[in-house]
Amino acid sequence: MPSQLGQPGRSGRSGRRARPRRPRDGRLARIVAALVALVVVAGGTAACSFADGSGSSSQPAASATPVPAGVTFSADPNAQPPVVTTTGGEISGVREGRVDHYRGIPFAAPPVGALRWAAPQPPAPWSGTRDGGEAGAACTQIGTLGTQTGEDCLYLSVTRPAGAPATARLPVVFWIHGGAFVGGSGDAVDPDAMATDGPAIVVTTNYRLGALGYLVLPSLIQGGGGDAGNYATQDLIAALRWVQGNAAAFGGDPTKVTIMGESAGSINVCALLAAPAAKGLYQRAIMQSGPCTWKLPTLVSAAQTGLNLANRLGCVDPATAEFCLRFKPAEEIMAAATVDGEIFNAFPFSPAVGGKTLPLTPTQALWNGQLADVPLLMGTIQDEGRPFTAYWRAFGPITDLGVDGMIRDRFPDRADRVLAAYPASQIPARERLSMIITDSMFTCQATTFAQLTAAIAQRPTYLYEFDIPDYPSVSPEFGAGATHGWDINYLFPPATGSTLSTPARQALSKTMIDYWVRFAATGDPNGSGENGGTNSPANWPRFDAKAVHSGNDRLLLTPQRVAPVSGTWSRHHCDVWS
């Protein structure tokens, strides 16, 4: 309800975490722009198996002893890295300081022409040695990366410690970028620190975006045997099959693959946890700022979204809409795909539930005993909701009276409880709205899913909350501290332009990398000796569902303090949202 949020009201400014469902539909483009901006700033042969399960993913067993965490390799920084033989052919790399990069590796055929809105197909093998010095194009999108994108985009990159032998059997971290399902690129992050400090093999991948990756139409469902709309999910499965077939050639261990994503990337991790075809392709999962309980469209609702898009592009006959859209330029399709919506609603172009690729939501898969049986690490940031308030702010100033109206409109079943938990006039109205978004959409949903994975599915689960409490406020409407996407720079710190401007922040980055890679190696972020590191100051408690009310339930990650903490459930008013 944008008009209500813009009505005059009081706006107190005391306190950081006092706290305020859902204003009416508006422009998803505003949310998308904010998320994509965050991502950018933070920023084979026929023997390969693909979405249809064909081919072989067998991998010769490595014979070396696993490399202990924190070990570095000695290599001439001026030497050329070895040529690696992959299932598609030989590829050369580029040595940049302490890492070797192999970029622009095709894991599927270009999804163009007849392969637009089709399952990914094996890439053509190449002869000679492929140059791995340049990244492949990002997938078609509107915005910052727009001029560097195209439909021929199904490429991944591999980063490894320079000098690591092929027998190193390093854990493999498979990074899935965020960007509201419509933006971003696997190569937007700098994996060097994780690769060297881990040590680990880091694979960053692209996947089809927006309507090109998630379009559903009745004809696509019929032609897909009752399945459609999850072409991006199938892309990720194809990339994981490539990893299974090639990790060992780069010094990685295909039995220690961790899927890891942030925001929309995290929701893609959730989809892979529930996707039958992805089972066995990874052994751990990390979800950052994208709870697995978020709403996903069904095939039926997604088909209506697809028909609406076709209408906007002049393809008005449902019987011929698919044929008509195939002749539209990719950029025109993406530009027309922004529809009404906001953070409380399902993203219109995202994994769709009900077909062969994703028959159940992650929560349904959990209750049905079909969620992947792997250890899980998941968490959120102290004040996730701030960038999502831009959607309402675009209609005018956000006021307490407007937030009150939004609460009654979006949360009629619990409006009085929400109003009591997030009283007006104690903090700026926009921060109040941000807290409602943080708690209802992020912290409490992540905690609830952790309760299910630990108590019902019996999965080893580790929960965290990240913050930079002393980071100055970016606006008088907000308090100090971190928000959505800020953890990315601590796990993938860029060589230049880093926000890790103090020794304490740099130490936190090393600590987080240490936890994350040890989890990738062992399924447990803690450890000593062979599996231990030197940068982890606290034991990370395995999540216990009972602890949310009576004990330490997660690890607090801040520059000032890394320690198990309690009270997060009550501080984020999760009783209101459970």
Coordinates of C-alpha atoms in Angstrom, one line a residue:
M1 CA 0.0 0.0 0.0
P2 CA 2.4 2.7 -1.2
S3 CA 0.0 5.6 -0.7
Q4 CA -0.5 4.7 2.9
L5 CA 3.2 4.4 3.5
G6 CA 3.6 7.9 2.2
Q7 CA 1.0 9.5 4.5
P8 CA 2.3 11.9 7.2
G9 CA 3.2 10.4 10.5
R10 CA 5.6 10.5 13.4
S11 CA 9.2 9.3 13.0
G12 CA 11.0 8.8 16.3
R13 CA 14.8 8.1 16.2
S14 CA 15.8 6.4 19.4
G15 CA 17.1 2.8 19.6
R16 CA 18.4 0.4 16.9
R17 CA 16.2 -2.6 17.3
A18 CA 12.7 -1.8 18.5
R19 CA 10.7 -3.5 15.6
P20 CA 6.9 -3.2 12.8
R21 CA 3.0 -7.9 6.1
R22 CA 2.5 -6.5 3.3
P23 CA 1.8 -3.3 1.3
R24 CA 0.0 -3.6 -2.0
D25 CA 1.6 -4.5 -5.3
G26 CA 3.9 -2.0 -7.0
R27 CA 7.1 -2.2 -9.1
L28 CA 9.4 -5.2 -8.6
A29 CA 12.0 -3.4 -10.7
R30 CA 12.9 -1.2 -7.6
I31 CA 13.6 -4.3 -5.5
V32 CA 15.5 -5.9 -8.4
A33 CA 17.6 -2.8 -9.0
A34 CA 18.6 -2.7 -5.4
L35 CA 19.5 -6.4 -5.3
V36 CA 21.4 -6.4 -8.5
A37 CA 23.4 -3.3 -7.5
L38 CA 24.4 -5.2 -4.3
V39 CA 25.5 -8.2 -6.3
V40 CA 27.6 -6.0 -8.6
V41 CA 29.2 -4.0 -5.9
A42 CA 29.9 -7.0 -3.7
G43 CA 31.0 -8.0 -6.0
G44 CA 32.8 -30.8 -21.5
T45 CA 32.0 -33.8 -23.9
A46 CA 28.9 -35.9 -24.4
A47 CA 30.1 -38.0 -21.5
C48 CA 28.9 -35.2 -19.1
S49 CA 25.6 -35.8 -17.4
F50 CA 22.9 -33.2 -17.8
A51 CA 19.3 -32.4 -16.6
D52 CA 17.9 -35.6 -18.2
G53 CA 20.3 -37.7 -16.2
S54 CA 22.1 -39.0 -19.3
G55 CA 25.8 -39.7 -19.4
S56 CA 28.3 -40.6 -16.7
S57 CA 29.5 -38.6 -13.8
S58 CA 32.1 -41.2 -12.6
Q59 CA 35.3 -39.8 -11.3
P60 CA 38.6 -41.6 -10.7
A61 CA 39.4 -41.7 -7.0
A62 CA 42.3 -39.5 -5.9
S63 CA 45.0 -41.2 -3.9
A64 CA 46.4 -38.3 -1.9
T65 CA 45.8 -37.4 1.7
P66 CA 43.4 -34.5 2.2
V67 CA 45.2 -31.2 2.6
P68 CA 44.8 -29.7 6.1
A69 CA 43.0 -26.4 6.4
G70 CA 45.2 -23.3 6.3
V71 CA 48.0 -25.0 4.2
T72 CA 49.5 -23.0 1.4
F73 CA 51.2 -24.2 -1.7
S74 CA 54.6 -23.0 -3.0
A75 CA 54.5 -21.8 -6.6
D76 CA 56.4 -19.4 -8.9
P77 CA 54.1 -16.4 -9.2
N78 CA 55.5 -15.7 -12.7
A79 CA 55.1 -19.2 -14.0
Q80 CA 52.2 -20.4 -16.2
P81 CA 49.7 -22.7 -14.5
P82 CA 49.4 -26.2 -15.9
V83 CA 47.2 -27.1 -18.8
V84 CA 44.3 -29.1 -17.4
T85 CA 42.5 -31.8 -19.3
T86 CA 38.7 -31.6 -18.8
T87 CA 35.9 -33.7 -20.3
G88 CA 35.6 -31.1 -23.0
G89 CA 39.3 -30.7 -23.9
E90 CA 42.4 -29.1 -22.6
I91 CA 42.3 -25.6 -21.0
S92 CA 45.1 -23.2 -20.0
G93 CA 44.9 -21.0 -17.0
V94 CA 46.3 -17.7 -15.8
R95 CA 48.4 -17.3 -12.6
E96 CA 47.5 -14.2 -10.7
G97 CA 49.6 -14.0 -7.5
R98 CA 48.8 -17.0 -5.3
V99 CA 46.0 -18.4 -7.5
D100 CA 45.4 -20.0 -10.8
H101 CA 42.3 -19.0 -12.7
Y102 CA 40.6 -21.1 -15.4
R103 CA 37.8 -18.9 -16.8
G104 CA 35.1 -19.2 -19.4
I105 CA 34.7 -23.0 -19.3
P106 CA 31.5 -24.1 -21.1
F107 CA 29.4 -26.6 -19.1
A108 CA 26.5 -26.7 -21.5
A109 CA 25.7 -25.7 -25.1
P110 CA 24.6 -22.1 -25.7
P111 CA 20.9 -22.0 -24.9
V112 CA 20.0 -20.1 -28.1
G113 CA 17.6 -20.8 -31.0
A114 CA 15.8 -24.1 -30.4
L115 CA 17.5 -24.4 -27.0
R116 CA 16.0 -21.3 -25.6
W117 CA 13.6 -22.6 -22.9
A118 CA 15.0 -26.1 -23.1
A119 CA 17.0 -28.2 -20.8
P120 CA 20.8 -27.6 -21.1
Q121 CA 22.6 -29.8 -23.5
P122 CA 26.2 -31.0 -23.5
P123 CA 28.7 -28.5 -24.8
A124 CA 30.7 -29.2 -28.0
P125 CA 34.2 -30.5 -27.2
W126 CA 37.1 -28.5 -28.5
S127 CA 40.4 -29.4 -30.1
G128 CA 43.7 -27.9 -29.1
T129 CA 44.0 -25.9 -25.9
R130 CA 41.3 -23.5 -24.9
D131 CA 42.3 -20.1 -23.5
G132 CA 41.0 -19.9 -19.9
G133 CA 42.1 -16.3 -19.4
E134 CA 38.8 -14.6 -20.1
A135 CA 35.5 -15.0 -18.4
G136 CA 32.4 -16.0 -20.4
A137 CA 29.6 -13.5 -20.9
A138 CA 27.1 -13.0 -18.1
C139 CA 23.6 -14.2 -18.9
T140 CA 21.2 -11.6 -20.5
Q141 CA 20.0 -9.0 -18.0
I142 CA 19.0 -5.4 -17.7
G143 CA 21.2 -3.0 -15.8
T144 CA 24.8 -2.6 -14.8
L145 CA 26.1 -5.7 -16.6
G146 CA 23.8 -5.3 -19.6
T147 CA 26.5 -4.6 -22.2
Q148 CA 28.5 -7.6 -21.1
T149 CA 25.8 -10.2 -21.4
G150 CA 24.2 -12.5 -23.9
E151 CA 22.2 -15.7 -24.2
D152 CA 25.4 -17.7 -24.9
C153 CA 26.4 -17.6 -21.2
L154 CA 26.5 -21.1 -19.7
Y155 CA 30.1 -20.8 -18.5
L156 CA 31.8 -21.4 -15.2
S157 CA 35.2 -20.5 -13.8
V158 CA 37.6 -22.4 -11.6
T159 CA 40.0 -20.8 -9.1
R160 CA 42.6 -22.9 -7.3
P161 CA 45.6 -22.2 -5.1
A162 CA 48.7 -21.8 -7.3
G163 CA 50.9 -24.8 -7.1
A164 CA 48.2 -27.2 -5.8
P165 CA 48.8 -30.6 -7.2
A166 CA 46.1 -32.5 -9.0
T167 CA 46.1 -35.0 -6.2
A168 CA 45.4 -32.3 -3.5
R169 CA 41.8 -33.4 -3.0
L170 CA 40.7 -29.9 -1.9
P171 CA 37.1 -29.2 -1.0
V172 CA 35.1 -27.7 -3.8
V173 CA 33.0 -24.6 -3.1
F174 CA 30.3 -24.1 -5.8
W175 CA 29.2 -20.5 -5.7
I176 CA 25.7 -19.5 -6.9
H177 CA 25.3 -15.7 -7.3
G178 CA 22.3 -13.7 -6.2
G179 CA 20.5 -10.9 -8.0
A180 CA 16.7 -11.4 -7.6
F181 CA 16.9 -14.1 -10.2
V182 CA 17.3 -11.5 -12.9
G183 CA 20.8 -10.1 -12.5
G184 CA 24.4 -11.0 -11.5
S185 CA 27.2 -13.2 -12.7
G186 CA 29.4 -15.9 -11.2
D187 CA 32.5 -13.8 -12.0
A188 CA 31.2 -10.8 -10.0
V189 CA 33.0 -12.1 -6.8
D190 CA 36.8 -12.4 -6.1
P191 CA 37.4 -16.0 -5.0
D192 CA 41.1 -15.6 -4.5
A193 CA 41.2 -15.4 -0.7
M194 CA 38.8 -18.4 -0.2
A195 CA 40.9 -20.5 -2.6
T196 CA 44.2 -19.7 -0.9
D197 CA 43.3 -19.3 2.7
G198 CA 41.0 -22.3 2.7
P199 CA 42.5 -23.9 0.8
A200 CA 39.7 -24.8 -1.6
I201 CA 38.8 -25.1 -5.3
V202 CA 36.2 -22.4 -5.9
V203 CA 33.8 -22.8 -8.9
T204 CA 31.7 -19.8 -9.8
T205 CA 29.0 -20.3 -12.4
N206 CA 26.4 -18.5 -14.5
Y207 CA 22.8 -19.6 -15.0
R208 CA 20.0 -18.3 -17.1
L209 CA 18.1 -15.4 -15.6
G210 CA 14.6 -14.0 -15.5
A211 CA 12.1 -15.0 -18.1
L212 CA 14.9 -16.7 -20.1
G213 CA 15.7 -19.0 -17.1
Y214 CA 12.2 -19.4 -15.5
L215 CA 9.5 -18.9 -18.1
V216 CA 6.5 -21.1 -17.9
L217 CA 3.8 -21.3 -20.5
P218 CA 1.1 -24.0 -21.0
S219 CA 2.7 -25.1 -24.2
L220 CA 6.1 -25.4 -22.5
I221 CA 4.5 -27.5 -19.7
Q222 CA 2.9 -29.8 -22.3
G223 CA 6.1 -30.0 -24.4
G224 CA 8.2 -30.6 -21.3
G225 CA 6.2 -33.6 -20.2
G226 CA 4.5 -31.7 -17.4
D227 CA 7.7 -29.7 -16.5
A228 CA 8.7 -26.2 -17.4
G229 CA 10.2 -23.0 -16.0
N230 CA 13.2 -24.4 -14.2
Y231 CA 15.8 -24.1 -16.9
A232 CA 18.1 -22.2 -14.6
T233 CA 17.8 -24.9 -12.0
Q234 CA 18.7 -27.4 -14.7
D235 CA 21.7 -25.2 -15.6
L236 CA 23.0 -25.4 -12.1
I237 CA 22.5 -29.2 -12.1
A238 CA 24.4 -29.4 -15.4
A239 CA 27.2 -27.3 -13.9
L240 CA 27.3 -29.6 -10.8
R241 CA 27.6 -32.6 -13.1
W242 CA 30.5 -30.9 -14.8
V243 CA 32.1 -30.4 -11.4
Q244 CA 31.7 -34.1 -10.6
G245 CA 33.4 -35.0 -13.9
N246 CA 36.2 -32.5 -13.6
A247 CA 37.0 -31.4 -10.0
A248 CA 39.8 -34.0 -9.6
A249 CA 41.6 -32.7 -12.6
F250 CA 42.0 -29.3 -10.9
G251 CA 43.0 -30.8 -7.5
G252 CA 39.5 -30.9 -6.1
D253 CA 37.6 -33.7 -4.3
P254 CA 34.3 -34.5 -6.0
T255 CA 33.1 -36.2 -2.8
K256 CA 33.4 -32.8 -1.0
V257 CA 31.4 -30.4 -3.0
T258 CA 29.5 -27.6 -1.2
I259 CA 26.7 -25.6 -2.9
M260 CA 26.7 -22.1 -1.6
G261 CA 24.6 -19.1 -2.5
E262 CA 23.4 -15.7 -1.2
S263 CA 19.9 -14.2 -1.6
A264 CA 18.5 -15.5 -4.9
G265 CA 21.5 -17.8 -5.0
S266 CA 20.5 -19.2 -1.6
I267 CA 17.0 -19.9 -2.9
N268 CA 18.6 -21.7 -5.8
V269 CA 20.6 -23.8 -3.2
C270 CA 17.2 -24.5 -1.5
A271 CA 15.8 -25.7 -4.9
L272 CA 18.8 -28.0 -5.4
L273 CA 18.2 -29.5 -2.0
A274 CA 14.7 -30.5 -3.2
A275 CA 15.5 -31.3 -6.8
P276 CA 15.7 -35.1 -7.4
A277 CA 18.2 -34.8 -10.2
A278 CA 20.6 -32.9 -8.0
K279 CA 20.9 -35.6 -5.4
G280 CA 24.4 -36.9 -5.0
L281 CA 26.1 -34.1 -6.9
Y282 CA 27.1 -32.2 -3.6
Q283 CA 27.7 -33.1 0.0
R284 CA 27.0 -29.9 1.9
A285 CA 24.9 -26.8 1.5
I286 CA 25.3 -23.1 2.6
M287 CA 22.4 -20.7 2.4
Q288 CA 23.1 -17.0 3.1
S289 CA 20.2 -14.5 3.4
G290 CA 17.7 -16.6 1.4
P291 CA 15.6 -18.8 3.6
C292 CA 14.3 -22.1 2.1
T293 CA 10.7 -21.2 3.3
W294 CA 10.3 -18.3 0.9
K295 CA 7.3 -18.4 -1.3
L296 CA 7.9 -20.0 -4.8
P297 CA 5.4 -19.9 -7.7
T298 CA 3.6 -23.0 -8.8
L299 CA 3.6 -24.1 -12.4
V300 CA 0.0 -22.9 -12.6
S301 CA 0.7 -19.4 -11.3
A302 CA 3.9 -19.2 -13.2
A303 CA 2.1 -20.1 -16.5
Q304 CA -0.2 -17.1 -15.9
T305 CA 2.8 -14.9 -15.4
G306 CA 4.3 -16.2 -18.6
L307 CA 1.1 -15.5 -20.6
N308 CA 1.0 -12.0 -19.1
L309 CA 4.5 -11.4 -20.3
A310 CA 3.6 -12.8 -23.8
N311 CA 0.7 -10.3 -23.9
R312 CA 3.0 -7.4 -23.1
L313 CA 5.2 -8.4 -26.0
G314 CA 2.3 -8.7 -28.5
C315 CA 2.1 -12.5 -28.4
V316 CA -1.6 -12.6 -27.3
D317 CA -2.7 -16.0 -28.6
P318 CA -1.9 -18.7 -25.9
A319 CA -1.7 -21.3 -28.6
T320 CA 1.1 -19.5 -30.4
A321 CA 2.7 -17.5 -27.6
E322 CA 5.7 -19.7 -27.3
F323 CA 6.4 -19.6 -31.0
C324 CA 6.0 -15.9 -31.0
L325 CA 8.3 -15.3 -28.1
R326 CA 11.1 -17.3 -29.7
F327 CA 11.5 -14.6 -32.3
K328 CA 11.8 -11.8 -29.7
P329 CA 15.3 -10.5 -28.8
A330 CA 16.4 -11.6 -25.4
E331 CA 16.9 -8.1 -24.3
E332 CA 13.3 -7.2 -25.2
I333 CA 12.0 -10.2 -23.2
M334 CA 14.0 -9.2 -20.2
A335 CA 12.9 -5.6 -20.4
A336 CA 9.3 -6.6 -20.5
A337 CA 9.5 -9.1 -17.6
T338 CA 9.3 -6.6 -14.7
V339 CA 5.9 -7.0 -13.2
D340 CA 4.1 -5.9 -10.1
G341 CA 5.3 -7.3 -6.8
E342 CA 7.4 -6.7 -3.7
I343 CA 9.4 -8.6 -1.1
F344 CA 6.5 -10.2 0.6
N345 CA 5.4 -11.9 -2.6
A346 CA 7.0 -14.7 -4.6
F347 CA 9.4 -13.5 -7.3
P348 CA 7.6 -14.0 -10.5
F349 CA 10.6 -15.5 -12.3
S350 CA 12.1 -18.0 -9.9
P351 CA 12.1 -21.8 -9.4
A352 CA 8.5 -23.1 -10.0
V353 CA 7.1 -26.0 -8.0
G354 CA 5.1 -28.9 -9.4
G355 CA 7.1 -30.4 -12.2
K356 CA 9.8 -33.1 -12.6
T357 CA 12.7 -30.7 -11.9
L358 CA 11.2 -29.3 -8.6
P359 CA 8.1 -31.5 -7.6
L360 CA 8.0 -30.1 -4.1
T361 CA 9.0 -27.0 -2.2
P362 CA 12.0 -27.4 0.1
T363 CA 9.7 -27.5 3.1
Q364 CA 7.5 -30.1 1.5
A365 CA 10.5 -32.2 0.5
L366 CA 11.7 -32.0 4.1
W367 CA 8.4 -33.2 5.5
N368 CA 8.2 -36.0 2.9
G369 CA 11.7 -37.2 3.6
Q370 CA 13.0 -36.1 0.2
L371 CA 15.3 -33.2 1.2
A372 CA 18.9 -33.9 0.4
D373 CA 20.7 -35.6 3.3
V374 CA 23.6 -33.2 3.7
P375 CA 24.9 -30.9 6.5
L376 CA 23.6 -27.4 6.3
L377 CA 25.0 -24.0 7.2
M378 CA 22.6 -21.0 7.0
G379 CA 22.2 -17.5 8.4
T380 CA 21.2 -13.9 8.0
I381 CA 22.3 -10.4 8.6
Q382 CA 21.2 -8.2 11.5
D383 CA 19.3 -5.7 9.4
E384 CA 18.5 -7.5 6.0
G385 CA 15.4 -5.4 5.2
R386 CA 16.9 -2.0 4.5
P387 CA 17.4 -2.2 0.7
F388 CA 13.9 -3.7 0.2
T389 CA 12.2 -0.6 1.7
A390 CA 13.3 1.3 -1.5
Y391 CA 10.2 -0.2 -3.2
W392 CA 7.9 1.8 -0.9
R393 CA 10.2 4.8 -0.6
A394 CA 9.9 5.4 -4.3
F395 CA 6.2 6.4 -3.7
G396 CA 7.2 9.1 -1.2
P397 CA 8.4 9.4 2.4
I398 CA 7.6 6.3 4.6
T399 CA 5.7 7.3 7.7
D400 CA 4.5 5.5 10.8
L401 CA 0.9 6.0 9.8
G402 CA 1.7 4.4 6.5
V403 CA 3.5 1.5 8.2
D404 CA 0.5 1.0 10.5
G405 CA -1.8 0.7 7.5
M406 CA 0.6 -1.7 5.8
I407 CA 0.6 -3.9 8.9
R408 CA -3.1 -4.1 9.0
D409 CA -3.4 -4.7 5.3
R410 CA -0.7 -7.4 5.0
F411 CA -1.0 -9.1 8.4
P412 CA -4.7 -9.0 9.3
D413 CA -4.5 -12.2 11.3
R414 CA -1.8 -10.8 13.7
A415 CA -1.9 -7.0 13.2
D416 CA -2.3 -6.2 16.9
R417 CA 0.6 -8.4 17.8
V418 CA 2.8 -6.8 15.1
L419 CA 1.9 -3.3 16.1
A420 CA 2.7 -4.1 19.7
A421 CA 6.1 -5.6 18.7
Y422 CA 7.0 -2.7 16.5
P423 CA 5.6 0.4 18.1
A424 CA 5.5 3.6 16.2
S425 CA 7.7 6.7 17.0
Q426 CA 10.6 4.9 18.6
I427 CA 12.8 4.7 15.5
P428 CA 12.5 6.2 12.0
A429 CA 9.5 4.8 10.2
R430 CA 11.6 3.4 7.3
E431 CA 13.9 1.6 9.8
R432 CA 10.7 0.2 11.5
L433 CA 9.5 -1.2 8.1
S434 CA 13.0 -2.6 7.5
M435 CA 12.9 -4.5 10.8
I436 CA 9.5 -6.0 9.9
I437 CA 11.0 -7.2 6.6
T438 CA 14.2 -8.5 8.3
D439 CA 12.3 -10.4 11.0
S440 CA 9.4 -11.8 8.9
M441 CA 11.2 -12.6 5.7
F442 CA 14.7 -13.4 6.8
T443 CA 15.7 -14.1 10.5
C444 CA 12.6 -15.9 11.7
Q445 CA 12.1 -17.9 8.5
A446 CA 15.8 -19.0 8.5
T447 CA 15.4 -20.0 12.1
T448 CA 12.2 -21.9 11.5
F449 CA 13.7 -23.9 8.6
A450 CA 16.7 -24.7 10.8
Q451 CA 14.3 -26.0 13.5
L452 CA 12.8 -28.3 10.8
T453 CA 16.1 -29.5 9.4
A454 CA 17.6 -30.2 12.9
A455 CA 14.5 -31.6 14.7
I456 CA 12.5 -33.2 11.9
A457 CA 15.0 -34.1 9.2
Q458 CA 17.9 -34.7 11.6
R459 CA 20.3 -32.8 9.4
P460 CA 23.5 -31.4 11.0
T461 CA 22.6 -27.6 11.0
Y462 CA 24.7 -24.6 11.8
L463 CA 23.1 -21.1 12.2
Y464 CA 24.7 -17.7 12.2
E465 CA 23.9 -13.9 12.3
F466 CA 26.3 -11.4 10.7
D467 CA 26.7 -7.7 11.5
I468 CA 29.1 -4.8 11.4
P469 CA 27.7 -2.8 14.3
D470 CA 30.1 0.1 14.0
Y471 CA 29.5 0.7 10.3
P472 CA 28.1 4.2 10.0
S473 CA 24.5 4.7 9.0
V474 CA 24.1 5.1 5.2
S475 CA 21.0 7.3 5.8
P476 CA 19.3 9.2 8.6
E477 CA 16.4 6.9 8.1
F478 CA 18.5 3.9 9.2
G479 CA 20.7 2.9 12.1
A480 CA 24.3 1.8 11.9
G481 CA 25.3 -1.7 10.9
A482 CA 25.2 -4.2 8.0
T483 CA 22.4 -5.1 5.7
H484 CA 21.6 -7.5 2.8
G485 CA 24.6 -8.7 0.8
W486 CA 27.3 -7.2 3.0
D487 CA 28.7 -10.6 4.1
I488 CA 29.8 -11.3 0.5
N489 CA 32.9 -9.1 0.7
Y490 CA 33.9 -10.9 3.9
L491 CA 33.9 -14.3 2.2
F492 CA 35.1 -13.0 -1.2
P493 CA 37.2 -10.0 -0.3
P494 CA 38.2 -8.1 -3.4
A495 CA 41.8 -7.3 -3.9
T496 CA 41.0 -3.6 -4.5
G497 CA 38.1 -1.4 -3.3
S498 CA 37.5 -3.6 -0.2
T499 CA 35.3 -2.4 2.7
L500 CA 37.5 -4.4 5.0
S501 CA 39.2 -1.2 6.2
T502 CA 40.2 -2.2 9.7
P503 CA 42.3 -5.0 11.2
A504 CA 39.2 -6.3 13.0
R505 CA 37.2 -6.5 9.8
Q506 CA 40.1 -8.2 8.0
A507 CA 40.3 -10.7 10.9
L508 CA 36.5 -11.4 10.6
S509 CA 36.9 -12.1 6.9
K510 CA 39.7 -14.7 7.7
T511 CA 37.5 -16.2 10.4
M512 CA 34.5 -16.6 8.2
I513 CA 36.5 -18.1 5.3
D514 CA 38.1 -20.5 7.8
Y515 CA 34.6 -21.6 9.1
W516 CA 33.1 -21.9 5.7
V517 CA 35.9 -23.9 4.1
R518 CA 36.2 -26.2 7.1
F519 CA 32.5 -26.9 6.7
A520 CA 33.0 -27.6 3.0
A521 CA 35.8 -30.0 3.9
T522 CA 34.2 -31.9 6.8
G523 CA 30.5 -30.9 7.2
D524 CA 31.4 -29.2 10.5
P525 CA 32.7 -25.6 10.7
N526 CA 34.7 -26.5 13.8
G527 CA 37.8 -28.7 13.9
S528 CA 41.4 -29.0 14.9
G529 CA 44.5 -30.6 13.5
E530 CA 44.0 -31.9 10.0
N531 CA 40.6 -30.2 9.6
G532 CA 41.3 -27.2 11.8
G533 CA 42.4 -23.6 11.0
T534 CA 44.0 -20.8 12.9
N535 CA 41.4 -18.1 12.5
S536 CA 38.4 -19.5 14.3
P537 CA 38.1 -18.0 17.8
A538 CA 35.0 -19.8 19.0
N539 CA 33.3 -23.2 18.8
W540 CA 30.2 -23.0 16.6
P541 CA 27.4 -24.9 18.3
R542 CA 25.4 -27.3 16.2
F543 CA 21.9 -26.0 16.1
D544 CA 19.4 -27.4 18.6
A545 CA 15.8 -26.5 18.0
K546 CA 15.2 -26.2 21.7
A547 CA 18.0 -23.6 22.1
V548 CA 16.0 -20.8 20.4
H549 CA 14.2 -20.4 23.6
S550 CA 16.7 -21.5 26.2
G551 CA 20.3 -21.4 25.0
N552 CA 22.9 -20.5 22.4
D553 CA 21.4 -21.3 19.0
R554 CA 23.7 -19.6 16.5
L555 CA 27.1 -18.0 16.1
L556 CA 27.4 -14.2 16.1
L557 CA 29.8 -12.9 13.5
T558 CA 31.0 -9.4 14.0
P559 CA 34.5 -7.7 13.9
Q560 CA 34.2 -7.1 17.6
R561 CA 32.9 -10.5 18.7
V562 CA 32.6 -14.0 17.3
A563 CA 30.8 -16.1 19.8
P564 CA 27.7 -18.3 20.3
V565 CA 24.7 -16.2 21.3
S566 CA 21.2 -16.7 22.6
G567 CA 18.1 -14.5 22.4
T568 CA 17.9 -14.0 18.7
W569 CA 14.4 -15.5 18.5
S570 CA 13.0 -13.0 21.0
R571 CA 15.0 -10.0 19.7
H572 CA 13.6 -10.5 16.2
H573 CA 10.1 -11.1 17.6
C574 CA 9.9 -14.5 16.0
D575 CA 6.9 -15.5 18.2
V576 CA 4.9 -13.0 16.2
W577 CA 6.0 -14.5 12.9
S578 CA 6.0 -18.3 13.7

